[in-house]
Coordinates of C-alpha atoms in Angstrom, one line a residue:
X1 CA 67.5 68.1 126.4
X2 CA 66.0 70.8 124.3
X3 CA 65.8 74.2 124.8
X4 CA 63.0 76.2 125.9
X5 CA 62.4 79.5 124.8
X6 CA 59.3 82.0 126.1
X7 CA 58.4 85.1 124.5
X8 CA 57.3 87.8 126.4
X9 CA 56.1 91.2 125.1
X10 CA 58.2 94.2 126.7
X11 CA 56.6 97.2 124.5
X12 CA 55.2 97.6 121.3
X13 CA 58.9 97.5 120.0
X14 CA 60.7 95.0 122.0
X15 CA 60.6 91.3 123.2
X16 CA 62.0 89.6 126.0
X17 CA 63.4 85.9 125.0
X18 CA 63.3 84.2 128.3
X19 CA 65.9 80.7 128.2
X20 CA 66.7 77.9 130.7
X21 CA 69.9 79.5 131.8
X22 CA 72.8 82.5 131.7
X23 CA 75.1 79.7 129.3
X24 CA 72.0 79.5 126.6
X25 CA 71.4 83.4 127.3
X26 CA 75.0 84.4 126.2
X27 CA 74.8 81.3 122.9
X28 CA 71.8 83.7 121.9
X29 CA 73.2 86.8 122.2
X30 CA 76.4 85.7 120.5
X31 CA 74.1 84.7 117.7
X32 CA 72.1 87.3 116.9
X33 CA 75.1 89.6 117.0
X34 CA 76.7 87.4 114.6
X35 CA 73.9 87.3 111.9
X36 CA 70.7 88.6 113.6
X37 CA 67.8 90.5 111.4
X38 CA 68.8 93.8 110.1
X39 CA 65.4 95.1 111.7
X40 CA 67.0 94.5 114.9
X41 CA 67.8 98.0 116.7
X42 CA 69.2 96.7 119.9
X43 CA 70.1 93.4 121.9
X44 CA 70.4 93.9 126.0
X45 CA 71.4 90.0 127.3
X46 CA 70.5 89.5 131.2
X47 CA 70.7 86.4 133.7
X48 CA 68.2 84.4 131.3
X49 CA 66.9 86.7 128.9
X50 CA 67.8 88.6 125.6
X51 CA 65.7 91.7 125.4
X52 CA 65.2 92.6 121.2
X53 CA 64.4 95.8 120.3
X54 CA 63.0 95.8 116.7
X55 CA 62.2 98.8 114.2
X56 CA 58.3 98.1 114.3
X57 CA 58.0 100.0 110.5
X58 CA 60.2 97.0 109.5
X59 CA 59.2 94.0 110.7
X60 CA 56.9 92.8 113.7
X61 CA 57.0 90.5 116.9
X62 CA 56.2 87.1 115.3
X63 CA 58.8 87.6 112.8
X64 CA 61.5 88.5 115.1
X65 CA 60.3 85.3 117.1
X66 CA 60.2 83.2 114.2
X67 CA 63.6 84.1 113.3
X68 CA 64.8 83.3 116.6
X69 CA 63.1 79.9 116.7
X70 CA 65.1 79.1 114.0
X71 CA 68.6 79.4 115.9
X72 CA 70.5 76.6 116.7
X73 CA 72.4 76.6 120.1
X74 CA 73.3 73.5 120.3
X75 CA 76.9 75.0 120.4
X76 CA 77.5 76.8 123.3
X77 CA 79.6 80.1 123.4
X78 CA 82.8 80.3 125.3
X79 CA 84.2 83.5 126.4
X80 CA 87.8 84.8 127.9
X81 CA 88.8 88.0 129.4
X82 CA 91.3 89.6 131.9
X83 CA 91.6 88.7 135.9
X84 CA 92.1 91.8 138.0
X85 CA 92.3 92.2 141.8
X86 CA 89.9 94.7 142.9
X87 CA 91.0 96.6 146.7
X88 CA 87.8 96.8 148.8
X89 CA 86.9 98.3 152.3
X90 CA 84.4 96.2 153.5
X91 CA 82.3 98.5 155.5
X92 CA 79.1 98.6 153.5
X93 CA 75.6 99.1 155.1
X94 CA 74.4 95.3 154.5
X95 CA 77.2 94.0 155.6
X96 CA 75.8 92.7 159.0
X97 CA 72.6 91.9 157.4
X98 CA 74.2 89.5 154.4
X99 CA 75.9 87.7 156.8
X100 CA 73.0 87.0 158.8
X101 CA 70.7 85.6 155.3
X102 CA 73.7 83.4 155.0
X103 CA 74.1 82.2 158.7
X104 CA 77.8 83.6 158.9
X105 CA 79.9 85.7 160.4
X106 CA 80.8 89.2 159.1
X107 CA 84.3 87.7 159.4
X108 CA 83.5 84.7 156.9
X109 CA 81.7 86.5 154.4
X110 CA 84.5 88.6 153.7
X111 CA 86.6 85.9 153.8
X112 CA 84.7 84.0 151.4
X113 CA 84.0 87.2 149.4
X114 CA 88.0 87.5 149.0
X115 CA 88.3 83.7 148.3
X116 CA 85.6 83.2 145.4
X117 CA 86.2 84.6 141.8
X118 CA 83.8 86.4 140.0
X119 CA 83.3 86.1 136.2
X120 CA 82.0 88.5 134.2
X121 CA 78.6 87.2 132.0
X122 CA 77.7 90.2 130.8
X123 CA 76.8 94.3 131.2
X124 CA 74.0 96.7 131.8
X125 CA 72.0 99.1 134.2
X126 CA 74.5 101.3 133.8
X127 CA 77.7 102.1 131.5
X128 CA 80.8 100.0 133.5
X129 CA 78.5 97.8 135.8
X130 CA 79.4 94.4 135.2
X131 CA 77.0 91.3 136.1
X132 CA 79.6 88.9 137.5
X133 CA 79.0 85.3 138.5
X134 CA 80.6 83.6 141.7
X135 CA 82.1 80.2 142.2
X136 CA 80.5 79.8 145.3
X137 CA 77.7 79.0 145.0
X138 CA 76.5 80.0 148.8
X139 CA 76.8 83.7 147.5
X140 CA 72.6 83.7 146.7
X141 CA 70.9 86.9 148.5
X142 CA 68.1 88.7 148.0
X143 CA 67.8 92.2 146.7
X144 CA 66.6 94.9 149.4
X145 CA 62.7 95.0 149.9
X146 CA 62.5 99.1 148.3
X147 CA 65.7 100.2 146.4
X148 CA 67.6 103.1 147.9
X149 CA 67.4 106.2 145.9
X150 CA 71.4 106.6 146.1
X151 CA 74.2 104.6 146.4
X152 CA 77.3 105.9 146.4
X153 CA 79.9 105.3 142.9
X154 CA 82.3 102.4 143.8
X155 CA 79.7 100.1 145.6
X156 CA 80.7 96.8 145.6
X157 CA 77.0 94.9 146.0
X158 CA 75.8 91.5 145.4
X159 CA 72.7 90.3 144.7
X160 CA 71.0 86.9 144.1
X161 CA 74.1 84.8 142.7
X162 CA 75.2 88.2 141.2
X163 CA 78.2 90.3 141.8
X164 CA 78.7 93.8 140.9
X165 CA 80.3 97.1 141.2
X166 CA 78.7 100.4 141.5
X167 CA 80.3 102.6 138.8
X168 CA 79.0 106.0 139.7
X169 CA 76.2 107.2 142.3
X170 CA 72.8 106.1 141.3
X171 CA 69.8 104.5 142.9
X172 CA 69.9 100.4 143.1
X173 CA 68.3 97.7 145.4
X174 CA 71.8 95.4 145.8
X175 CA 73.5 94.5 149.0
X176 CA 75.7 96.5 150.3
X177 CA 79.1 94.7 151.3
X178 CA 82.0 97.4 150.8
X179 CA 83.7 100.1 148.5
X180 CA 86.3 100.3 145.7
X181 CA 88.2 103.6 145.0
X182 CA 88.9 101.5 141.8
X183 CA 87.0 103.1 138.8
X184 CA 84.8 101.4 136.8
X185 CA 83.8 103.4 134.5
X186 CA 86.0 106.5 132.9
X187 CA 86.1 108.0 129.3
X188 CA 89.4 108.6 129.7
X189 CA 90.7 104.9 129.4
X190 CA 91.0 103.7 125.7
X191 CA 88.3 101.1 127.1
X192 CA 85.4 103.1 129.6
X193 CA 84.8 100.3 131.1
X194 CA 87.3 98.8 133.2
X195 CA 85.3 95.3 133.0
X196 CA 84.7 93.1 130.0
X197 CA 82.3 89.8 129.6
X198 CA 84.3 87.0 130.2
X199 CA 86.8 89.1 132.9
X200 CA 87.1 87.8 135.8
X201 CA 87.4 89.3 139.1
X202 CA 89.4 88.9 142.7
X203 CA 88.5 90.9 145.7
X204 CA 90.9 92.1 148.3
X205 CA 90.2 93.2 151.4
X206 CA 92.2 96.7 151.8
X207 CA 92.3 95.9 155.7
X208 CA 94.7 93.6 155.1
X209 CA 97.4 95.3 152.9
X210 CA 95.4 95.0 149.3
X211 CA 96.7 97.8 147.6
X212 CA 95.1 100.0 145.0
X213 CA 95.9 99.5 140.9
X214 CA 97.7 102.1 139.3
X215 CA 95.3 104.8 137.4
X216 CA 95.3 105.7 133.9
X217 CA 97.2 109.4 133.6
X218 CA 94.3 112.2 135.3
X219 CA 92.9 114.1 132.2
X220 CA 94.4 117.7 131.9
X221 CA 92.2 120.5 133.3
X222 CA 89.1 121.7 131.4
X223 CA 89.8 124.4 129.0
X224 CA 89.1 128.2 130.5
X225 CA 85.2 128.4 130.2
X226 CA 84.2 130.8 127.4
X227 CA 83.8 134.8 128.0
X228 CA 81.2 135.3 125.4
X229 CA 78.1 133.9 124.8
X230 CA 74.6 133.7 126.4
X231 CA 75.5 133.7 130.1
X232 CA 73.0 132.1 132.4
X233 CA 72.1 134.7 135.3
X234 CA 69.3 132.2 137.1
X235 CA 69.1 128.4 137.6
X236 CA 66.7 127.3 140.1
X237 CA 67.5 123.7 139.2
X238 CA 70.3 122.7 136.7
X239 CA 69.6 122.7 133.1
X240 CA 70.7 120.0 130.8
X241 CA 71.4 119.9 127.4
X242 CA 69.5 117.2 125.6
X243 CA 69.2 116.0 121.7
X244 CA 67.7 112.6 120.4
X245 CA 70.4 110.7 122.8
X246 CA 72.6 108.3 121.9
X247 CA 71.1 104.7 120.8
X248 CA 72.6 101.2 120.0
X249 CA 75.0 101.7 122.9
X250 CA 73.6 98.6 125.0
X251 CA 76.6 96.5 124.2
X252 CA 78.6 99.5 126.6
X253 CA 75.8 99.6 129.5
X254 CA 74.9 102.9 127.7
X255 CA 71.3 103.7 127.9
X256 CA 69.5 105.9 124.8
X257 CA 68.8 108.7 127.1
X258 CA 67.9 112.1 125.2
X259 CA 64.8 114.4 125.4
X260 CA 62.1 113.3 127.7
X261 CA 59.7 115.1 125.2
X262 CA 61.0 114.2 122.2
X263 CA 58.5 116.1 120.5
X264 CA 58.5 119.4 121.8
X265 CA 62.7 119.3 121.2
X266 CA 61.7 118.8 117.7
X267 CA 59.3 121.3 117.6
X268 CA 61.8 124.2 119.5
X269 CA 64.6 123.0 117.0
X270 CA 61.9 123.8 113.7
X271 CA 60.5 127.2 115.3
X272 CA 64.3 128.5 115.1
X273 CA 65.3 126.4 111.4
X274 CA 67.6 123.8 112.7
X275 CA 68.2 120.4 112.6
X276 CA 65.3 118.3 114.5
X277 CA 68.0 116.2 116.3
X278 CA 69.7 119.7 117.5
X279 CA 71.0 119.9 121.3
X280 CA 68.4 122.2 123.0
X281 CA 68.1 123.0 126.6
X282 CA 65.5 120.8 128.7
X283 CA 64.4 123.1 132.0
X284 CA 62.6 121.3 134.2
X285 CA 59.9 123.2 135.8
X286 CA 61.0 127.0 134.6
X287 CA 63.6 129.6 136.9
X288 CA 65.8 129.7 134.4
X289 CA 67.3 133.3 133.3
X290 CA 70.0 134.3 130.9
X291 CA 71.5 137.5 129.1
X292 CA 72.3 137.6 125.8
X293 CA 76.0 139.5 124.5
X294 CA 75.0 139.5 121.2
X295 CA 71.2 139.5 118.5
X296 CA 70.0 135.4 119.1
X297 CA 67.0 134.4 117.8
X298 CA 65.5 131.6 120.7
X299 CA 62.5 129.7 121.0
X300 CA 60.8 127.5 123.8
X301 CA 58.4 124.9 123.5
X302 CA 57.3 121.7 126.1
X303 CA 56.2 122.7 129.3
X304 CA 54.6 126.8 128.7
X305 CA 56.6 129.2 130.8
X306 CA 56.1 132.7 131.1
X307 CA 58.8 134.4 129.2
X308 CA 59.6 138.1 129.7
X309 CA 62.4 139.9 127.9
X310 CA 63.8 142.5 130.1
X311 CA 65.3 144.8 126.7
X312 CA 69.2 146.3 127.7
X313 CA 67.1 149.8 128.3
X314 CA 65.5 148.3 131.5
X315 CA 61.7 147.6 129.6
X316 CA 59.5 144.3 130.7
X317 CA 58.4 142.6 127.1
X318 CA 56.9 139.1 126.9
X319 CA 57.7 136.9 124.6
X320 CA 55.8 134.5 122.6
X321 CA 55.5 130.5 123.2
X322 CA 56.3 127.9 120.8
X323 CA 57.2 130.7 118.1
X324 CA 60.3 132.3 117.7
X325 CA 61.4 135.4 119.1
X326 CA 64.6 137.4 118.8
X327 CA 66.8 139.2 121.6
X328 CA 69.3 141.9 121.6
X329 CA 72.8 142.1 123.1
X330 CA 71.8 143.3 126.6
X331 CA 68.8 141.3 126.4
X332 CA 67.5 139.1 129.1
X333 CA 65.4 135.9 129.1
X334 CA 63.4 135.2 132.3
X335 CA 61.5 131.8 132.6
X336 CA 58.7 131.8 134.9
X337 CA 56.9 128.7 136.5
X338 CA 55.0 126.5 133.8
X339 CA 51.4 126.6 134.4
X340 CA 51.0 122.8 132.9
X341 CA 53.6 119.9 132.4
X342 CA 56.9 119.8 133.9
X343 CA 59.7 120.4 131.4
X344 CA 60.4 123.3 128.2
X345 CA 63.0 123.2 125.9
X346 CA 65.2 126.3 124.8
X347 CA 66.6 126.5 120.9
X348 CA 68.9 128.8 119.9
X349 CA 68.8 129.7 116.3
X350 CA 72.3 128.1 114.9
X351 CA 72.6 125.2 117.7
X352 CA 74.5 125.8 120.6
X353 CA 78.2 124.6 120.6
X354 CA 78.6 121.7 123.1
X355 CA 81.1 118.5 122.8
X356 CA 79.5 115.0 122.3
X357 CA 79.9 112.2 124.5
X358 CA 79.8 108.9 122.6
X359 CA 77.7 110.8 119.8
X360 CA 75.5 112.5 121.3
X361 CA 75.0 116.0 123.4
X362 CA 72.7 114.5 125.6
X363 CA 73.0 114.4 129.3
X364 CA 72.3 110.6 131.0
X365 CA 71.6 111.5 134.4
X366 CA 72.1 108.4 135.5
X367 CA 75.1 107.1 133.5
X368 CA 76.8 110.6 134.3
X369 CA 77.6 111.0 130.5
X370 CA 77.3 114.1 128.5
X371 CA 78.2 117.8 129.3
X372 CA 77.8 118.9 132.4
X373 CA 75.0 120.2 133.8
X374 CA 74.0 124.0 133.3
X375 CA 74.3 126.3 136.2
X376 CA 74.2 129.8 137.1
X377 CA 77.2 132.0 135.5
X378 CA 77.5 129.2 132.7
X379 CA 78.4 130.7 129.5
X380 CA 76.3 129.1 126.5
X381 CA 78.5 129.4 123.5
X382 CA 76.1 130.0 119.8
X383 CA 77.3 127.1 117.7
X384 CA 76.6 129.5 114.6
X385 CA 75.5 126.3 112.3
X386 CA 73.9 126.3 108.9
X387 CA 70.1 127.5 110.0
X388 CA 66.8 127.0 107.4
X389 CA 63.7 129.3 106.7
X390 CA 61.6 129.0 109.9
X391 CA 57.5 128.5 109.3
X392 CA 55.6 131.0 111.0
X393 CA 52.4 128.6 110.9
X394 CA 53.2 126.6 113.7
X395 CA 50.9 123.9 115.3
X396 CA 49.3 125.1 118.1
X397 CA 50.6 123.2 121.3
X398 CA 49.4 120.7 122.6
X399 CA 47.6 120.9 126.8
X400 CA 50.0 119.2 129.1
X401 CA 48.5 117.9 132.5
X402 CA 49.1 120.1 135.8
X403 CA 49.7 118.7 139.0
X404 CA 46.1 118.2 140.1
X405 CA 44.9 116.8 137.3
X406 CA 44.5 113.0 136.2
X407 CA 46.2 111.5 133.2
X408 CA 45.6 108.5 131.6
X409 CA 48.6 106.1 129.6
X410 CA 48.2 103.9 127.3
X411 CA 50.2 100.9 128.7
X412 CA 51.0 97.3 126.9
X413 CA 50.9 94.6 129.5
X414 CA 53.5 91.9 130.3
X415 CA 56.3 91.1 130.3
X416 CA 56.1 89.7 133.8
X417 CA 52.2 90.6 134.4
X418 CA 51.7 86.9 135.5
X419 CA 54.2 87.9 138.9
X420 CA 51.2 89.6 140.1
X421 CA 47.6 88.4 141.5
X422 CA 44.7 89.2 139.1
X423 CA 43.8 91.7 142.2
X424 CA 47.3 93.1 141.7
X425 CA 46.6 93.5 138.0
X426 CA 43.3 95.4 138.3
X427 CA 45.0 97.0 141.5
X428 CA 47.4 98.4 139.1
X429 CA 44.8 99.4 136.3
X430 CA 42.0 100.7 138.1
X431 CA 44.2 102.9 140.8
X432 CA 44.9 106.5 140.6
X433 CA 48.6 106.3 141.0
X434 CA 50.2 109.6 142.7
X435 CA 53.6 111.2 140.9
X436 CA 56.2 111.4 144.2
X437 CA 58.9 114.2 145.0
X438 CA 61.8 112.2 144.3
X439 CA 60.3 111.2 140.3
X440 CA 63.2 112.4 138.0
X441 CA 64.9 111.7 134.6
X442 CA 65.7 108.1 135.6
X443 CA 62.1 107.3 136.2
X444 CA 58.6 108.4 138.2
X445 CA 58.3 107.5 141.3
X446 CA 54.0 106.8 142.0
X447 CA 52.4 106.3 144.9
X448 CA 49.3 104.2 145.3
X449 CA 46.9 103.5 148.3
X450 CA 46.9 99.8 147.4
X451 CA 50.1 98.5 147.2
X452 CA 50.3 96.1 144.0
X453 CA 49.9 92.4 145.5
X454 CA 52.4 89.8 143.8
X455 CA 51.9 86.3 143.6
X456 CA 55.2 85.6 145.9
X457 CA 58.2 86.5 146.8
X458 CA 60.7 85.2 144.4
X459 CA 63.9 86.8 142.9
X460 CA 63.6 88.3 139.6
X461 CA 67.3 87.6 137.8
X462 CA 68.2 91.2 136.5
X463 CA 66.7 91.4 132.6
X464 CA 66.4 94.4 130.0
X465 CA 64.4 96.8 130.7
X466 CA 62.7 99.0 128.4
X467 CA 62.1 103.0 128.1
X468 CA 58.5 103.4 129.5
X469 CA 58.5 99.8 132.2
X470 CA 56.8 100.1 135.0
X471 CA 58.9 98.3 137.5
X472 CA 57.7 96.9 140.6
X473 CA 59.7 96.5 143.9
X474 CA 58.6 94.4 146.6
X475 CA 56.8 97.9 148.4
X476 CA 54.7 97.5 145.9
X477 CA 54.6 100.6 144.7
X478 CA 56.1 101.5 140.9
X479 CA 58.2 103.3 138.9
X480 CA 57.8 104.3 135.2
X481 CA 61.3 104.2 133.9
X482 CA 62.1 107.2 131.4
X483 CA 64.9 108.2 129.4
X484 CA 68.0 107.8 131.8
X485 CA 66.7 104.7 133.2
X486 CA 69.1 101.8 133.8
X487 CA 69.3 99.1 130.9
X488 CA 68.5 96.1 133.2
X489 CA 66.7 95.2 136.7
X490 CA 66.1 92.8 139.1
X491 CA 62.6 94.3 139.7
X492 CA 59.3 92.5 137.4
X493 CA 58.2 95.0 135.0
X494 CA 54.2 94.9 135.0
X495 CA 54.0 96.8 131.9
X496 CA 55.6 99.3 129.5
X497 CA 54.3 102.6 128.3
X498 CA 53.1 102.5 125.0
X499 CA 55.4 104.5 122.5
X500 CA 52.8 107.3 121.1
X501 CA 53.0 108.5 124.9
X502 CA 56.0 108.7 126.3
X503 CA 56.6 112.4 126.0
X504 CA 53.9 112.3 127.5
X505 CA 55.1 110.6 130.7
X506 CA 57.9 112.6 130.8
X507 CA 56.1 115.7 131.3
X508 CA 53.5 114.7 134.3
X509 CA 54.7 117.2 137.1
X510 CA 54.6 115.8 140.6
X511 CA 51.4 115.6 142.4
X512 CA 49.3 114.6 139.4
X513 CA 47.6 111.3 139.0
X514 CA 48.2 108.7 136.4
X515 CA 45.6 106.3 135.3
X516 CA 47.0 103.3 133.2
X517 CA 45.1 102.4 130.4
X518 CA 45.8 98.2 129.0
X519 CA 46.3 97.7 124.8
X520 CA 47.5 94.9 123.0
X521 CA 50.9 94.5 121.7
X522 CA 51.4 93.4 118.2
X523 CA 50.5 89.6 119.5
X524 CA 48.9 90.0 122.9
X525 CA 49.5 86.4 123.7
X526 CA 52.7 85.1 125.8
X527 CA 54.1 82.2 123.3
X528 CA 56.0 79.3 124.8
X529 CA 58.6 77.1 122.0
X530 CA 60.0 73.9 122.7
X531 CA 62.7 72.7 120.4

């Protein structure tokens, strides 16, 4: 029988290559990986899907599908890992609830929990979690109605004919059967992540004598923090150092992550002579103070604060935005409340010194990777790099919206707009949608008055996801996924955030309105291939 492959549009940069089944999925992905086009940035396999994320300077959409057209997987791919036994306490909050969609008892879906083995087919939503297929095929649930907001690290959750393990705390819409102290996920271990594709797992029940693995050796103690440096005397909310993130890390479950405003980074890193890509400081939504011990020369850009320099003789100065400014030893930095956007970025003249994680400065929220968030009595240490000649002729900046105002984005339909009524599409494009309190670096939560109306119910096996979808759980109501968003879900994506505004996204404070505005992709048409 021959294969079927569907293009669908998922951005102006990427594609999603929809397949008959997980074995064809993983014959793909081994393909491209092998000997895919050199145009191709980044490959994030799912259930039945291979999302391809292409450098659109390079090459385009029907290329890329062309090329995959082309591939012969006739030969399918064959994979071999480790077995562990993974200890759990089965007391998880859908425990009742899972036995009940399977006509059980709680008794028997442990017991057949315990007796099935789980493979792993491959990873994604977030660095360590492992998509793991069952043997039992009666293990087919659906996911919660509405995500929760947290679950906590060492989840053990299925979902659909899925398996998986929470590897640290983060929102998800699985079923809840139990926990693992077993970690999944830890930078420590020569490997981060403790599962592999083609690993297969065992679960025992810790009621019953399963005992835990022996760890990897703790890591020694942080160093002593620093004594001198730019000390940080007010943190309403905790800063985060941010850079140009840390792409091509899909194969590890590792999102980009990175600046939400990737141009205002840029722009604070150029006011003070650095590199673009310099580690800055993204505050999100000002109250952020600090006193210098030595001359710095900072600047801010993004979201406009107030800045006033309170001078080591006790005088009230403002400073200038999006320009650089200079401060004394003594000196302190206050940053008020922005009047538009949501989120300013702080350059230091010479970088600030801060380790990498896996290349990159940046802080993933989600994936908890990256230094640690910046509180108060933090010590920021002046990295003292090689600094250029700094233009005084900056652009002017550009308005940012404030919470009552309306914003319109530029969005690129698909890839699973046909999951929706046409009412559900113009529900979605002709709606004001609201920005919610608990929006954050993982994604915006919106509010609508009309929920958006699907054309049923069915399960959506867990694909890529790009930066900027616009996932859509069964309440109907969205969320624009930004930088620390997971790699893949279970939710359909309506439609992604065209490129030339995602800073933009990232900077709509909550309690403004978003209006979302359709354009075509490089082929607006959905193309089915038989072979």
């Amino acid at each position: 029988m021959a294969d079927r492959l569907r293009f669908l549009p998922a951005g102006a940069d990427a594609l999603l290559v929809e397949l008959d089944d997980l074995e064809t999925t993983l014959t793909l992905l081994d393909r491209l990986l092998a000997a895919g086009p050199e145009e191709v940035k980044e490959l994030v396999p799912a259930a039945r899907t291979v999302m391809i994320r292409f450098d659109p300077l390079a090459t385009n959409r029907p290329a890329i599908e062309e090329f995959v057209a082309r591939i012969d997987l006739s030969m399918r791919s064959a994979r071999q890992g480790e077995t562990f036994d993974i200890p759990v306490t089965y007391d998880g909050e859908d425990l009742g609830d899972v036995a009940e969609l399977l006509g059980w008892s709680v008794e028997e879906l442990i017991r057949r929990h315990t007796e099935a083995t789980y493979t792993v087919a491959f990873t994604g939503f977030a660095p360590g979690f492992a998509y793991m297929t069952c043997d039992d095929p009666a293990f087919d649930v659906p996911r919660r109605k509405a995500p929760r907001v947290r679950i906590p690290a060492g989840s053990v959750a299925i979902a659909g004919k899925f398996g998986g393990i929470y590897p640290t705390d983060s929102p998800g819409g699985w079923q809840l059967l139990g926990k693992t102290p077993v970690r999944m996920w830890d930078t420590a271990r020569p490997r981060a992540a403790l599962l592999a594709p083609g690993d297969r797992v065992r679960f025992r029940d810790m009621a019953k004598g399963a005992l835990v693995p022996a760890s990897v050796p703790e890591p020694q103690a942080d160093a002593a923090p620093p004594a001198e440096g730019l000390r940080v005397i007010r943190a309403d909310r905790p800063a985060l150092y941010q850079d140009l993130g840390r792409p091509g890390r899909a194969d590890q479950g590792v999102s980009e992550s990175g600046a939400l405003d990737r141009a205002a980074l840029r722009e604070a890193n150029l006011c003070v002579g650095n590199p673009r890509d310099a580690a800055a400081i993204e505050v999100t939504f000002g109250g952020f103070a600090l006193r210098a011990d030595r001359p710095v020369t900072l600047a801010l850009t993004g979201a406009p604060c107030p800045l006033e320099i309170r001078t080591a003789g006790g005088r009230a100065v403002s400073a200038p935005f999006a320009r650089p400014f200079a401060l004394d030893a003594g000196d302190e930095l206050t940053l008020g409340v922005p009047s538009e956007g949501m989120r300013s970025y702080l350059a230091l003249r010479g970088g600030f010194l801060v380790e990498p994680v896996l290349g990159s400065a940046s802080t993933d929220t989600l994936a908890k990777i990256g230094p640690p968030a910046i509180a108060m009595d933090d010590v920021l240490v002046p990295a003292n790099g090689p600094a250029c000649a700094v233009d005084p002729h900056r652009p002017e900046p550009k308005h940012l919206p404030r919470a009552e105002e309306s914003v319109s984005l530029d969005v690129v339909l698909g890839p699973r707009t046909d999951w929706f009524t046409d009412k559900g599409v113009q529900t979605f494009l002709s709606q004001d949608w609201e920005v919610t309190a608990e929006s954050s670096r993982v994604g915006v939560r919106l509010s609508g008055c009309a929920a958006l109306e699907r054309r049923d119910a069915a399960e959506l096996p867990s694909e890529g996801t790009a930066l900027g979808s616009i996932q859509v759980p069964h309440s109907g109501q969205p969320v624009l996924f930004l930088a620390d968003h997971p790699l893949t879900g279970g939710y359909p994506v309506i439609g992604v955030v065209a490129t030339h505004h995602l800073d933009l996204a990232g900077q709509i404070p909550i309690g403004a309105r978003i209006r979302f505005n359709p354009i075509a992709a490089f082929d607006p048409h959905v193309k089915d291939t038989d072979r």
